[in-house]
PDB file of N, CA and C in Angstrom:
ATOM      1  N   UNK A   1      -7.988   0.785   0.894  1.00 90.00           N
ATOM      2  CA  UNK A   1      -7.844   0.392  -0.496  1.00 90.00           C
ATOM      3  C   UNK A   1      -6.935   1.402  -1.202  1.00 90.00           C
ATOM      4  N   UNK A   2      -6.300   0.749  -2.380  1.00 94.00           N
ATOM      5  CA  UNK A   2      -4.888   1.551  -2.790  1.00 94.00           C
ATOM      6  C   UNK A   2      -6.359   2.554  -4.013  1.00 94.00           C
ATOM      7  N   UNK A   3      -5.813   3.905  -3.268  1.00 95.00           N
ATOM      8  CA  UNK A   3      -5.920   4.527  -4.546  1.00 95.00           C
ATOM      9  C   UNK A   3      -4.819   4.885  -6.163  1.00 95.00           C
ATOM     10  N   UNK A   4      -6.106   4.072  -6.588  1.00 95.00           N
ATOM     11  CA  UNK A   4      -5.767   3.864  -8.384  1.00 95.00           C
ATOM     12  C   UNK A   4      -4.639   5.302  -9.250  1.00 95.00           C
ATOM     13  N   UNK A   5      -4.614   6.212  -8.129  1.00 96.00           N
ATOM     14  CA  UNK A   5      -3.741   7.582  -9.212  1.00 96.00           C
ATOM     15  C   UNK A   5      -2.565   7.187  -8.336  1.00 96.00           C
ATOM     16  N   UNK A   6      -2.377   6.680  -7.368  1.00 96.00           N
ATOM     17  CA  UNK A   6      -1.123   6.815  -6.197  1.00 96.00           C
ATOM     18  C   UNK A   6      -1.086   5.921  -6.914  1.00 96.00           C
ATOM     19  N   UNK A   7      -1.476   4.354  -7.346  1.00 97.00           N
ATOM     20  CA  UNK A   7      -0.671   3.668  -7.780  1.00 97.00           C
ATOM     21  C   UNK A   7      -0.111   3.424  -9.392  1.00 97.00           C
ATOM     22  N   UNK A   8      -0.771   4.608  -9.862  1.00 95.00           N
ATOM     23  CA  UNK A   8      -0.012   4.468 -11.376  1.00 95.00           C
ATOM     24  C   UNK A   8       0.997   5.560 -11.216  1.00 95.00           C
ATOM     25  N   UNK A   9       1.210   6.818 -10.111  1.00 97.00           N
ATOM     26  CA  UNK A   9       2.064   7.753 -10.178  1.00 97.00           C
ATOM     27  C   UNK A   9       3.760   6.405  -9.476  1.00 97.00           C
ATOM     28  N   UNK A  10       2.957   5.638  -8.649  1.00 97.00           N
ATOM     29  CA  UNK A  10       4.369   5.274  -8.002  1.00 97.00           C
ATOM     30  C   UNK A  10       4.767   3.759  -8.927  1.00 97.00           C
ATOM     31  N   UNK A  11       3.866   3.531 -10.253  1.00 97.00           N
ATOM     32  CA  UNK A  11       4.450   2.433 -11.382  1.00 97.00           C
ATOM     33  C   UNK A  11       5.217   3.932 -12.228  1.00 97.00           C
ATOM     34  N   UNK A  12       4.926   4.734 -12.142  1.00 96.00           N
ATOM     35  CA  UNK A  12       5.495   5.913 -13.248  1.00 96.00           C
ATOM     36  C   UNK A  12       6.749   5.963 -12.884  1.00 96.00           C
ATOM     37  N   UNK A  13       6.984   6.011 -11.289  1.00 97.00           N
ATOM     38  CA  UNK A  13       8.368   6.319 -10.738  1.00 97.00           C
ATOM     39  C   UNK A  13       8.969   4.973 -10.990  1.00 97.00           C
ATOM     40  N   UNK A  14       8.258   3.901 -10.737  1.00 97.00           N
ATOM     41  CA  UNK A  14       9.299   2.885 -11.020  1.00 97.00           C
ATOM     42  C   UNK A  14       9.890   2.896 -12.313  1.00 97.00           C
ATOM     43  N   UNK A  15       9.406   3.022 -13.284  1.00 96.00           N
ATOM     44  CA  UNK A  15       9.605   3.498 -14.336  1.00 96.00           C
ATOM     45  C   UNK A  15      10.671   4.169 -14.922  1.00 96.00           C
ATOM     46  N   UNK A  16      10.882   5.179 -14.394  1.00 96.00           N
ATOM     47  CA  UNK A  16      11.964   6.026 -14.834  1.00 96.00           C
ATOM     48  C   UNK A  16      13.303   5.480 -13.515  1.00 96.00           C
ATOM     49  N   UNK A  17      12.713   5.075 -12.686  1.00 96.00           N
ATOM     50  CA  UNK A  17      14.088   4.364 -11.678  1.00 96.00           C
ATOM     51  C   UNK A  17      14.767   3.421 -12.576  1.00 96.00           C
ATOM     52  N   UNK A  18      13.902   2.876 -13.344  1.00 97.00           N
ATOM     53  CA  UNK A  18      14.341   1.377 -13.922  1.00 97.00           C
ATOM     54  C   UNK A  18      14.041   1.417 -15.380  1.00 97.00           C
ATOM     55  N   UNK A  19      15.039   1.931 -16.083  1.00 95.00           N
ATOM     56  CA  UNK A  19      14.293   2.222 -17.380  1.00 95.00           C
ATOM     57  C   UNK A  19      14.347   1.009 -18.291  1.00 95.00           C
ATOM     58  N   UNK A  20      15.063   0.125 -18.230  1.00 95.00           N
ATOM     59  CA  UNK A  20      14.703  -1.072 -18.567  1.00 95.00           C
ATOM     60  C   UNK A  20      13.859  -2.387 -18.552  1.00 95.00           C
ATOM     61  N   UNK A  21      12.966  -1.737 -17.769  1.00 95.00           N
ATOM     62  CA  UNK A  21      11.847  -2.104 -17.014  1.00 95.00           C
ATOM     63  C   UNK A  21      10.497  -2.323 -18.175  1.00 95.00           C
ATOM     64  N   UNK A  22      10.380  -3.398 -18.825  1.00 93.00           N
ATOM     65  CA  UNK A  22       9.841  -3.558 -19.912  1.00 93.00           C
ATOM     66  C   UNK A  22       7.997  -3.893 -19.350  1.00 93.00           C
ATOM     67  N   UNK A  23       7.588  -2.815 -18.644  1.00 92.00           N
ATOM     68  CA  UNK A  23       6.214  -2.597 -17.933  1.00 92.00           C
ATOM     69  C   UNK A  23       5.320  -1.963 -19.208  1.00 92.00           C
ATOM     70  N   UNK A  24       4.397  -3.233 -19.565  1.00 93.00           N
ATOM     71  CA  UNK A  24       3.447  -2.570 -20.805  1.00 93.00           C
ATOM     72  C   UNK A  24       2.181  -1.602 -20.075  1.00 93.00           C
ATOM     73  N   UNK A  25       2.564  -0.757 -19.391  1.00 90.00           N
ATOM     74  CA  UNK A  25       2.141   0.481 -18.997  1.00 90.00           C
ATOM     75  C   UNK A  25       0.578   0.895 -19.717  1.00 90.00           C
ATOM     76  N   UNK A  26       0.701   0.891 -20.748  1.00 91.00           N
ATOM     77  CA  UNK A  26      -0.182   1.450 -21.643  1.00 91.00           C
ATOM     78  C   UNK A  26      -1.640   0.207 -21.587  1.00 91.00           C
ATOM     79  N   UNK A  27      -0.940  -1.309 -21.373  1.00 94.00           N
ATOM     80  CA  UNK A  27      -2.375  -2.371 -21.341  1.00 94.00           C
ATOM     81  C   UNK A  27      -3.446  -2.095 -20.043  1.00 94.00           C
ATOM     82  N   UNK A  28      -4.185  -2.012 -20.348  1.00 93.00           N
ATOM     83  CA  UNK A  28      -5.256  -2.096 -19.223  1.00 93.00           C
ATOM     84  C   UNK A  28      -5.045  -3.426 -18.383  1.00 93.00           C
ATOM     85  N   UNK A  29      -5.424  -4.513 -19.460  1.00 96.00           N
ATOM     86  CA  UNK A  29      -5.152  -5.765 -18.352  1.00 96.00           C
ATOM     87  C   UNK A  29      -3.866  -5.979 -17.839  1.00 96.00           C
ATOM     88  N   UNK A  30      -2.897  -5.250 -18.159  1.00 95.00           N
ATOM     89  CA  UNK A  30      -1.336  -5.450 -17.257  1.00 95.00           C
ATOM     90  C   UNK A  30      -1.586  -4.720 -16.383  1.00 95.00           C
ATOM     91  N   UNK A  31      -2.069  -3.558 -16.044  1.00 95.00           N
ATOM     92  CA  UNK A  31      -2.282  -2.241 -15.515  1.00 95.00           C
ATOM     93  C   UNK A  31      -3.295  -3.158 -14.147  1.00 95.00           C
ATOM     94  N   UNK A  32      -4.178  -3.057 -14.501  1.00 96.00           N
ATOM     95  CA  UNK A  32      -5.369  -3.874 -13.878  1.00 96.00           C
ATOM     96  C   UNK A  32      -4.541  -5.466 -12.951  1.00 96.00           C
ATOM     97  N   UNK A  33      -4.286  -6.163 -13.882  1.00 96.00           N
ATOM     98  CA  UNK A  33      -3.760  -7.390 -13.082  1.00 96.00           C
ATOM     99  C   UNK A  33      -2.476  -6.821 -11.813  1.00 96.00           C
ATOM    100  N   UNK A  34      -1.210  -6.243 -12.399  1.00 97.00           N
ATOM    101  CA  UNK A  34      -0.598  -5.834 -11.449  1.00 97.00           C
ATOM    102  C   UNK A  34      -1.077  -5.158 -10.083  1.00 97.00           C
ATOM    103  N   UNK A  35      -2.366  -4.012 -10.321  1.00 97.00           N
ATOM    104  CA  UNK A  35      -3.250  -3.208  -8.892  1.00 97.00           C
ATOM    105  C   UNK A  35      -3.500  -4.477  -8.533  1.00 97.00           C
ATOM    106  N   UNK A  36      -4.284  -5.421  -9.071  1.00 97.00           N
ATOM    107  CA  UNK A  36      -4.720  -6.710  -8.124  1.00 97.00           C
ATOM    108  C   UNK A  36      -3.961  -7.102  -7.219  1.00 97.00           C
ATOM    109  N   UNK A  37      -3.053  -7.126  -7.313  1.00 97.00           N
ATOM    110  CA  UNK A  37      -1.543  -7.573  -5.988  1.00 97.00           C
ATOM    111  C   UNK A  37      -1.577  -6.649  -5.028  1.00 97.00           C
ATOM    112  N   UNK A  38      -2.137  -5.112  -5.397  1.00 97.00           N
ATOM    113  CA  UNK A  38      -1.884  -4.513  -4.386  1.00 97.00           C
ATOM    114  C   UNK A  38      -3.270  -3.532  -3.566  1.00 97.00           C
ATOM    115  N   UNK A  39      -3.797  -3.754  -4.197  1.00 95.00           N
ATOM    116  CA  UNK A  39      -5.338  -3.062  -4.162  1.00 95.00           C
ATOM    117  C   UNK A  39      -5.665  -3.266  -2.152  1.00 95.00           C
ATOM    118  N   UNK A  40      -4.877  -3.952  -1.623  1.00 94.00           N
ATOM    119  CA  UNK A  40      -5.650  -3.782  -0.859  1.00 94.00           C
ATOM    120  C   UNK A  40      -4.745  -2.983   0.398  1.00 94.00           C
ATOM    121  N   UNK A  41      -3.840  -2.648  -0.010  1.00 94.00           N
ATOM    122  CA  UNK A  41      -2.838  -1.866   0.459  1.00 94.00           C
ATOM    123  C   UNK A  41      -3.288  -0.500   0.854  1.00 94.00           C
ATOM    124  N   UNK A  42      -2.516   0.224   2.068  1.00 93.00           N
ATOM    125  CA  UNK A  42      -2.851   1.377   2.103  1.00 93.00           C
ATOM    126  C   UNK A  42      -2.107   2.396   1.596  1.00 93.00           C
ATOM    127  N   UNK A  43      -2.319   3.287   0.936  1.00 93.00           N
ATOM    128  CA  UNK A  43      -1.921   4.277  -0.199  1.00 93.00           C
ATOM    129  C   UNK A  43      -0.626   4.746   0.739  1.00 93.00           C
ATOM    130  N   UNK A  44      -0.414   4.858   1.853  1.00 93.00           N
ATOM    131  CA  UNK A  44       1.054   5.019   2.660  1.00 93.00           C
ATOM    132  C   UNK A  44       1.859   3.596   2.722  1.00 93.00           C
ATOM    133  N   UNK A  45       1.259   2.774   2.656  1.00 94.00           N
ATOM    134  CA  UNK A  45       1.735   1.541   2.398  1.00 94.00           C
ATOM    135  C   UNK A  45       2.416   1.067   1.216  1.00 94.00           C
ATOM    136  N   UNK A  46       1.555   1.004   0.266  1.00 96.00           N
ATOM    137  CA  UNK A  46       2.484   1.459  -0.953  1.00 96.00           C
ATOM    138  C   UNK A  46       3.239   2.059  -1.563  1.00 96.00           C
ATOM    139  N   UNK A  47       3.193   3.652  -1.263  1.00 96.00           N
ATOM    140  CA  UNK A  47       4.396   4.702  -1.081  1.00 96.00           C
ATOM    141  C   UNK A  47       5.581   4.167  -0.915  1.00 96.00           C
ATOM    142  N   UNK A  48       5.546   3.725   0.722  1.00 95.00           N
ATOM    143  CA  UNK A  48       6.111   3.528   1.332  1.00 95.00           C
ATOM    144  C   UNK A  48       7.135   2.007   0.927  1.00 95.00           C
ATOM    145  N   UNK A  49       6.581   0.998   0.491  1.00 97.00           N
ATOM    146  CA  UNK A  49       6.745  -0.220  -0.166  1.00 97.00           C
ATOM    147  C   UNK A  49       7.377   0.218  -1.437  1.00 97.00           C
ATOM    148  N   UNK A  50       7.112   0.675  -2.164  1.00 97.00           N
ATOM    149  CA  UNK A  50       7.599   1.442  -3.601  1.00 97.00           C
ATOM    150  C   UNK A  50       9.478   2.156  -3.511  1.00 97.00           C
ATOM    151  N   UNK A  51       9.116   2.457  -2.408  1.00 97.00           N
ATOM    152  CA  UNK A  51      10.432   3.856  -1.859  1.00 97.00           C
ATOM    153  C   UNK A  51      11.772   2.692  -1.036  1.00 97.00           C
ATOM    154  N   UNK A  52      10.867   1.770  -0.652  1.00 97.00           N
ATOM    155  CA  UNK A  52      12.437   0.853  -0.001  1.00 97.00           C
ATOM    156  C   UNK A  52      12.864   0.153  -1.320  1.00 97.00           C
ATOM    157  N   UNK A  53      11.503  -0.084  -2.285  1.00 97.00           N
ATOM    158  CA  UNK A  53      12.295  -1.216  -3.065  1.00 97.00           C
ATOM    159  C   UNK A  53      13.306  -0.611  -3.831  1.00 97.00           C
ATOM    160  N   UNK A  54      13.337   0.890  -4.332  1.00 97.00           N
ATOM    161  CA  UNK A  54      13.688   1.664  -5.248  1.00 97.00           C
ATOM    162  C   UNK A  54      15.360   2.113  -4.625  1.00 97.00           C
ATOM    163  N   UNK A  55      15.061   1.840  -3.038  1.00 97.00           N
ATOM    164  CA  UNK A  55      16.536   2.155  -2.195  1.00 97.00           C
ATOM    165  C   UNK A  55      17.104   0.906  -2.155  1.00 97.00           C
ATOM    166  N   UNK A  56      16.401  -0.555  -1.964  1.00 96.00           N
ATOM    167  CA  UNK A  56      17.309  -1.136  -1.831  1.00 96.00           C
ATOM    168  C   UNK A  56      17.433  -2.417  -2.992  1.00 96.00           C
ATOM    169  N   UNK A  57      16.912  -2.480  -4.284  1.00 96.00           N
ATOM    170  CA  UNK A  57      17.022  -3.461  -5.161  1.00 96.00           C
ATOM    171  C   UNK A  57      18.013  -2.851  -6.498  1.00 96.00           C
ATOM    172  N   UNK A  58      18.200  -3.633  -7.278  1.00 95.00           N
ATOM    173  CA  UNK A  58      18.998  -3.546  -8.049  1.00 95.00           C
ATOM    174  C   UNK A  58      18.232  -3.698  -9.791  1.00 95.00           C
ATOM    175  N   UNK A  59      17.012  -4.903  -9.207  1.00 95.00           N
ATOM    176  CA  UNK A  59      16.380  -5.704 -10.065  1.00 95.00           C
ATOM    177  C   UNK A  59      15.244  -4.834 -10.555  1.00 95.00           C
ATOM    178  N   UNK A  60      14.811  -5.227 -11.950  1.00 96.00           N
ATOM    179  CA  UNK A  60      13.521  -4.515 -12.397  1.00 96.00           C
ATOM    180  C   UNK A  60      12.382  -4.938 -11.698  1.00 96.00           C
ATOM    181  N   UNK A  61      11.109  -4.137 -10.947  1.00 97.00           N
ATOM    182  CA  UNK A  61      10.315  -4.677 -10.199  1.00 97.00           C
ATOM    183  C   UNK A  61       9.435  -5.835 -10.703  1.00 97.00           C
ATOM    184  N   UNK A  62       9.076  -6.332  -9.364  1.00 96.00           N
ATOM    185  CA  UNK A  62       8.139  -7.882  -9.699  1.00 96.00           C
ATOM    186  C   UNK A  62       7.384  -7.666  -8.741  1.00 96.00           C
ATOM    187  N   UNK A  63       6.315  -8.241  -9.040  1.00 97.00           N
ATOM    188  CA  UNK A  63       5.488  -8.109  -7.717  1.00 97.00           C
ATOM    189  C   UNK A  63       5.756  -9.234  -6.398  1.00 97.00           C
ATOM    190  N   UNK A  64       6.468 -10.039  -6.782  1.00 97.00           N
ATOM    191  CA  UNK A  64       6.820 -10.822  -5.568  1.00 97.00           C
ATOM    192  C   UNK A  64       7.685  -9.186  -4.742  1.00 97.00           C
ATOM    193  N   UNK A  65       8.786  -9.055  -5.628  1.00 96.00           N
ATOM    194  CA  UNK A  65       9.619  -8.189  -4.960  1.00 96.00           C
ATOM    195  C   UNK A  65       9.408  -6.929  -4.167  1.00 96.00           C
ATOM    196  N   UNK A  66       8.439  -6.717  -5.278  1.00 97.00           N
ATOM    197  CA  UNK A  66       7.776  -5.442  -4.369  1.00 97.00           C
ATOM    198  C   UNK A  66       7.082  -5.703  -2.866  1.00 97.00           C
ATOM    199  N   UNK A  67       6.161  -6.698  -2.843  1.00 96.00           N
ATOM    200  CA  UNK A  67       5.761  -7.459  -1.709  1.00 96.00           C
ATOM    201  C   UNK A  67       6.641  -7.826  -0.743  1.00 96.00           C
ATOM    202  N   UNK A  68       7.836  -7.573  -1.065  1.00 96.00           N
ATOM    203  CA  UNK A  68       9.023  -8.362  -0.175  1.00 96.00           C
ATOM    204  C   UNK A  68       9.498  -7.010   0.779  1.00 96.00           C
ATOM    205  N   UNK A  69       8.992  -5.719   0.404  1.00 95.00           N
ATOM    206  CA  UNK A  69       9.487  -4.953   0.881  1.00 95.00           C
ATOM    207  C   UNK A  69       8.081  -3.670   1.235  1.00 95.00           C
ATOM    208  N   UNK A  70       7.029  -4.594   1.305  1.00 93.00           N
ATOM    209  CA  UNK A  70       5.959  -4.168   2.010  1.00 93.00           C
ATOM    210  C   UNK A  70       6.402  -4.104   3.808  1.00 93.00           C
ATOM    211  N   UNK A  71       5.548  -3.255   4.407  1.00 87.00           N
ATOM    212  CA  UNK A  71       5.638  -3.217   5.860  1.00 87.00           C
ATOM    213  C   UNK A  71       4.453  -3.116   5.912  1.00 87.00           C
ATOM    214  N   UNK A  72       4.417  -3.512   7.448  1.00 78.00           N
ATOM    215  CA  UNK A  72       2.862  -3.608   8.117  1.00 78.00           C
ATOM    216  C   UNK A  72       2.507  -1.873   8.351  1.00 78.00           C
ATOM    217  N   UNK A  73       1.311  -1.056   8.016  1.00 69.00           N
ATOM    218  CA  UNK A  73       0.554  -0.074   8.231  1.00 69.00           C
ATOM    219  C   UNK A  73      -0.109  -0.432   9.217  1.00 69.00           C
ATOM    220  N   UNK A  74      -0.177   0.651  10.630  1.00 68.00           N
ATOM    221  CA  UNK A  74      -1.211   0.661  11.203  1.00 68.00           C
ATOM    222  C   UNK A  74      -1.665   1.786  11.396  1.00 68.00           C
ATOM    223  N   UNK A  75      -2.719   2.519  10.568  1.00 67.00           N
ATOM    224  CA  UNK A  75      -3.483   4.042  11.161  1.00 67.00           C
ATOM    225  C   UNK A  75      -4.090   4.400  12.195  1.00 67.00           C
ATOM    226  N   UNK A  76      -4.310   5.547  12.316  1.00 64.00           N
ATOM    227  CA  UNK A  76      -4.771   5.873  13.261  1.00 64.00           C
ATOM    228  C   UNK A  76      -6.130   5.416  13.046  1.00 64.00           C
ATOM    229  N   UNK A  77      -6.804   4.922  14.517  1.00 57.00           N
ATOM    230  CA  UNK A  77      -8.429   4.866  14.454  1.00 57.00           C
ATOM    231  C   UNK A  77      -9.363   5.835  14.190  1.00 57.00           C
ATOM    232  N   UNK A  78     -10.385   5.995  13.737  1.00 61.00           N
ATOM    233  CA  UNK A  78     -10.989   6.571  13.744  1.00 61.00           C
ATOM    234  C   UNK A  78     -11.714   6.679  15.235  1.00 61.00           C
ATOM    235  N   UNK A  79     -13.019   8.050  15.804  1.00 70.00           N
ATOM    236  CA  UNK A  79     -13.293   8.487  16.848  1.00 70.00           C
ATOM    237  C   UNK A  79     -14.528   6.976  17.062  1.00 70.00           C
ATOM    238  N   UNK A  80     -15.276   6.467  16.222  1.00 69.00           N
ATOM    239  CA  UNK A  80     -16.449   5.738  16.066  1.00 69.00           C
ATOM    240  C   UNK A  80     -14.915   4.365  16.752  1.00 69.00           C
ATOM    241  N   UNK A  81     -14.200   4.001  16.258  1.00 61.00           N
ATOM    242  CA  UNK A  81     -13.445   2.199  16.300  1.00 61.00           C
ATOM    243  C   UNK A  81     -12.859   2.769  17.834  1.00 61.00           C
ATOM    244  N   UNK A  82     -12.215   4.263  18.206  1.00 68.00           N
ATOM    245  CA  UNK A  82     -11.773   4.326  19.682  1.00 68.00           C
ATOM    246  C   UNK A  82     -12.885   4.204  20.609  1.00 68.00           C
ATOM    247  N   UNK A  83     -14.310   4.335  20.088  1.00 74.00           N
ATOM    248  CA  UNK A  83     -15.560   4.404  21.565  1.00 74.00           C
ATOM    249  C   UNK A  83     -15.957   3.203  21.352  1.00 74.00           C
ATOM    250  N   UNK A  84     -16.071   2.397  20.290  1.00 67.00           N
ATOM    251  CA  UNK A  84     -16.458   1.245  20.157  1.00 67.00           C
ATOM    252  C   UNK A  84     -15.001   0.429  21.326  1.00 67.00           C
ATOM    253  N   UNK A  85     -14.019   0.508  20.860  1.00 69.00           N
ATOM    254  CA  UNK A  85     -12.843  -0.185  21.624  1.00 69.00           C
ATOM    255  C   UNK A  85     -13.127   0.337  23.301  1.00 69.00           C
ATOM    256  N   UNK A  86     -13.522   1.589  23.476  1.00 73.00           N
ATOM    257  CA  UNK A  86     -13.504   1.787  24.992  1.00 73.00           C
ATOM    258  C   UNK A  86     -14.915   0.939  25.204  1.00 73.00           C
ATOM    259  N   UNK A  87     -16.171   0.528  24.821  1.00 73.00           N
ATOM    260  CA  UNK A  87     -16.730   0.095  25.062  1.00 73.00           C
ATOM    261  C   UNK A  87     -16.549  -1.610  25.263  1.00 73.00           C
ATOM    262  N   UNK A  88     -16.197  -1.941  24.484  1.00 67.00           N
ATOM    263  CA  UNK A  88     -15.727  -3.341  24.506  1.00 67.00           C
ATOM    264  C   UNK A  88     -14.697  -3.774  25.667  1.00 67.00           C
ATOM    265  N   UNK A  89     -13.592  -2.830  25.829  1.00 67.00           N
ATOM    266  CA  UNK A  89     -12.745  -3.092  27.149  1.00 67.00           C
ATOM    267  C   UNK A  89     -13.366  -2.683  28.408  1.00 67.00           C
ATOM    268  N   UNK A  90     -14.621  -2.072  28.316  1.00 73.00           N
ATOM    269  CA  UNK A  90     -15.166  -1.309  29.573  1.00 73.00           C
ATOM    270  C   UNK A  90     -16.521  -2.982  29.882  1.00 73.00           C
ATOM    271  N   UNK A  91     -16.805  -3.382  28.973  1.00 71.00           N
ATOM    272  CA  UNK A  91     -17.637  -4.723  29.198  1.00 71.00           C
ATOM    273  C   UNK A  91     -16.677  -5.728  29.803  1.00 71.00           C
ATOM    274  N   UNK A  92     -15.761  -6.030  28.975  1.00 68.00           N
ATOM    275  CA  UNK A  92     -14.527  -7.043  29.273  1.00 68.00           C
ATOM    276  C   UNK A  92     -14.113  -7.190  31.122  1.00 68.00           C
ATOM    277  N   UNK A  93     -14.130  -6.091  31.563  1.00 72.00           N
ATOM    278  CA  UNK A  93     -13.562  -5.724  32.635  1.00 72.00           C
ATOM    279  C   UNK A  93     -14.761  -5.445  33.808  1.00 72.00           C
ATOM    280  N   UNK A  94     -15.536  -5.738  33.174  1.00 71.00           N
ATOM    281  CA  UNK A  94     -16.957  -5.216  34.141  1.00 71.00           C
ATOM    282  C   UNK A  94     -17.166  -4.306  34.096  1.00 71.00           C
ATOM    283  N   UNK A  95     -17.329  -3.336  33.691  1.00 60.00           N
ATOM    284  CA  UNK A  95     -18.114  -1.480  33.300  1.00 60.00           C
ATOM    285  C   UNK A  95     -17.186  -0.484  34.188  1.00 60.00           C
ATOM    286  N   UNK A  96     -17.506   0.696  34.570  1.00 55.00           N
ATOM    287  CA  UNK A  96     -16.993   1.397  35.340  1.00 55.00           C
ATOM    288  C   UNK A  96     -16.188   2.099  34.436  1.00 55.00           C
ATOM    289  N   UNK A  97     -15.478   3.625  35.097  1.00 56.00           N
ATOM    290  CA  UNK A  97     -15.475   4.525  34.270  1.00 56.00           C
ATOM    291  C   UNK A  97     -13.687   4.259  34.194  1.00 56.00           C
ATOM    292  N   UNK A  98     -13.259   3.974  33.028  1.00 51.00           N
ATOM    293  CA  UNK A  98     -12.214   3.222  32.959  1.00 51.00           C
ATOM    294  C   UNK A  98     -10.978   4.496  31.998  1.00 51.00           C
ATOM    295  N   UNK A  99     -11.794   4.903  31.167  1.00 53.00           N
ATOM    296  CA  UNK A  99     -10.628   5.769  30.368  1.00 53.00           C
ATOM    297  C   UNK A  99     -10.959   7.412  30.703  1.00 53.00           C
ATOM    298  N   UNK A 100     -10.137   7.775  31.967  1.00 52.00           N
ATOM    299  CA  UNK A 100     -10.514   9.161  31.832  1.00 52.00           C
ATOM    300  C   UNK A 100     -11.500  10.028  31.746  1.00 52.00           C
ATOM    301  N   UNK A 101     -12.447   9.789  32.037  1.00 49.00           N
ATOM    302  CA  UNK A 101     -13.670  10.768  31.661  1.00 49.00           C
ATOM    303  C   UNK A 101     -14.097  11.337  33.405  1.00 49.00           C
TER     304      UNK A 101
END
């Protein structure tokens, strides 16, 4: 989930990228409705989404646009989703000591 300070620091940057950028900043419900588009993003994801649009558009942001220049995130697993995954491929395959140990 997008954290709420990463995503008003990287509407701040859009901001001054685009100063014509008539973003009522200050409304809660503009503020609020716009995170809705992205809330479920990962805070490198959005960064990251924020930083191409800013390299490669011309246009004041939209949220279609911004979306247009989202990429797929994949993190690292955590230690609990890698033993769960070795367990699941170690059933799949019939048991036996399969990853190294």
């Amino acid at each position: 989930m997008l954290d709420k300070d990463i995503f008003k620091e990287r509407i701040e940057k859009l901001m001054y990228v685009y100063p014509t950028w008539q973003m009522m900043y200050k409304e809660p419900k503009v503020m609020k409705t716009w995170y809705s588009h992205f809330e479920k993003l990962h805070d490198i994801q959005f960064k990251k989404m924020v930083d191409k649009y800013i390299e490669t558009e011309t246009k004041v942001p939209t949220v279609a646009g911004l979306l247009k220049c989202r990429e797929e995130y994949t993190g690292s697993l955590s230690p609990e989703d890698m033993e769960k995954g070795k367990r699941g491929l170690e059933e799949l395959l019939g048991g036996g000591d399969l990853i190294g140990e």
